[in-house]
Amino acid sequence: MSNTHPQPSILIIYTGGTIGMIEDPETGALLNFDFEHFRHYVPELKRFDYRIESYTFSPPIDSSDMEPKHWVKIAQVISDNYNLYDGFVVLHGTDTMAYTASALSFMLENLGKPVIITGAQLPIGKLRTDGKENLLTSIEIAAARNAEGLPMVPEVCIFFENRLMRGNRTTKINAEGFNAFRSFNFPSLADAGIRIKYDTKLIRRPVAGAPLRVHHLLDTSIFILTLFPGIQREYVDAVMQMPNLRALVIKTYGSGNAPQKPWLFEKLRQLDQRGVIIVNITQCSQGSVEMRRYATGLQLLQAGVVNGYDGTLEGTVTKLMYLLGQNLTKAEILQQLNTNIAGEITLSDENSIPN
Ligand code: ASP
């Protein structure tokens, strides 16, 4: 959809996070400030020949306080302004940025415009801030068009420290360094050096003519169980007895393996029979679950556990929230878990589980 403005138009949605904070002179703690300060700290914004407007969360929040209701709000702002802007830049704290990016990738079906999420490790008012670079390049990417005049990256992405990554493939890996995000199982969509080099064959494009469809219903009746040597039956029992549990994500070892404890497989089988969806993802940062590779994985498969492939924790949890929020049967949810909806998993025939 085109807008009526000849110059590129970008809406910056400022949700909060370090990028927009300043130090309280008395306590030294970081506090949020108004978006208008950005224009003061980033005078370069004026040099863009773009129409740049902003929407600020009131109050801006540290991303540790992000909740699904905030994702709904971001999605709503994008949808309300969809026809008015060429692209969207979401400024967000880094702590839960990968969750927000993943959730939005499922919530914004048929997205045809860029939604570039970025933030910073140092506030924009600091001399050595990484925020300026991240913000300016994100704006440029959000406004970029290809030779046919179509948006270059009509996807939900995270741009951080010179790399544009698919949002639902991204994880925060560093609490201090500027290079804070990685996409271990999928290559970057673009690298920003002297020029921004896009890997166009990797970029997803919506079905032509399909209108944006926003999904607002998310169900958080999910728990994450991380396996570790010595894990105790009583604790696992307590998790599995939670009455409203609808999905369990198990973080297993290596290619999707669990200890050979009969009580564990029995519990999982009971959960599966109760209708709970159990998804297996690996504790490794890189690589995919392949439950048929070892006996220790095969038993999980036989207990009803489904393959999370090479999905990130953030992508898997938010995909489940989205699927549980739709009015789907368990069989339909399992089918969707074995489907690559928004580029979040790599399917291989060897991995796929017949439903
Ligand atoms: N705690 C901050 C947040 O996630 C950290 C950051 O922005 O980098 O909002």
Coordinates of N, CA and C and ligand atoms in Angstrom, one line a residue, residues 17-18 61-64 93-96 120-121 172, ligand 1:
G17 N 13.4 1.7 27.5 CA 14.7 1.0 27.4 C 15.8 2.0 27.5
T18 N 17.0 1.4 27.6 CA 18.2 2.2 27.8 C 18.4 3.3 26.8
I61 N 8.6 2.2 29.2 CA 8.9 1.1 30.2 C 10.3 0.4 29.9
D62 N 10.8 0.0 31.0 CA 12.0 -0.9 30.9 C 11.5 -2.2 30.3
S63 N 12.2 -2.8 29.5 CA 11.6 -3.9 28.8 C 11.5 -5.1 29.6
S64 N 12.0 -5.1 30.8 CA 11.8 -6.2 31.8 C 10.3 -6.2 32.2
G93 N 13.8 -1.7 25.0 CA 14.9 -2.2 25.8 C 15.4 -3.5 25.3
T94 N 16.7 -3.8 25.5 CA 17.3 -5.0 24.9 C 16.9 -6.2 25.7
D95 N 16.5 -6.1 27.0 CA 16.4 -7.3 27.7 C 15.3 -8.3 27.2
T96 N 14.2 -7.8 26.7 CA 13.1 -8.7 26.2 C 12.8 -8.4 24.7
A120 N 19.7 0.1 22.6 CA 21.1 0.4 22.8 C 21.5 -0.1 24.1
Q121 N 22.8 -0.3 24.2 CA 23.4 -0.7 25.5 C 23.8 0.5 26.3
K172 N 19.2 -12.3 22.8 CA 20.2 -11.4 23.5 C 21.3 -12.3 24.1
Ligands
ASP1 N1 16.8 -3.0 31.2 C1 16.9 -2.3 30.0 C2 15.7 -2.7 29.2 O1 15.6 -3.8 28.6 C3 18.1 -2.7 29.2 C4 18.3 -2.1 27.9 O2 17.5 -1.3 27.4 O3 19.2 -2.5 27.2 O4 14.7 -1.9 29.0

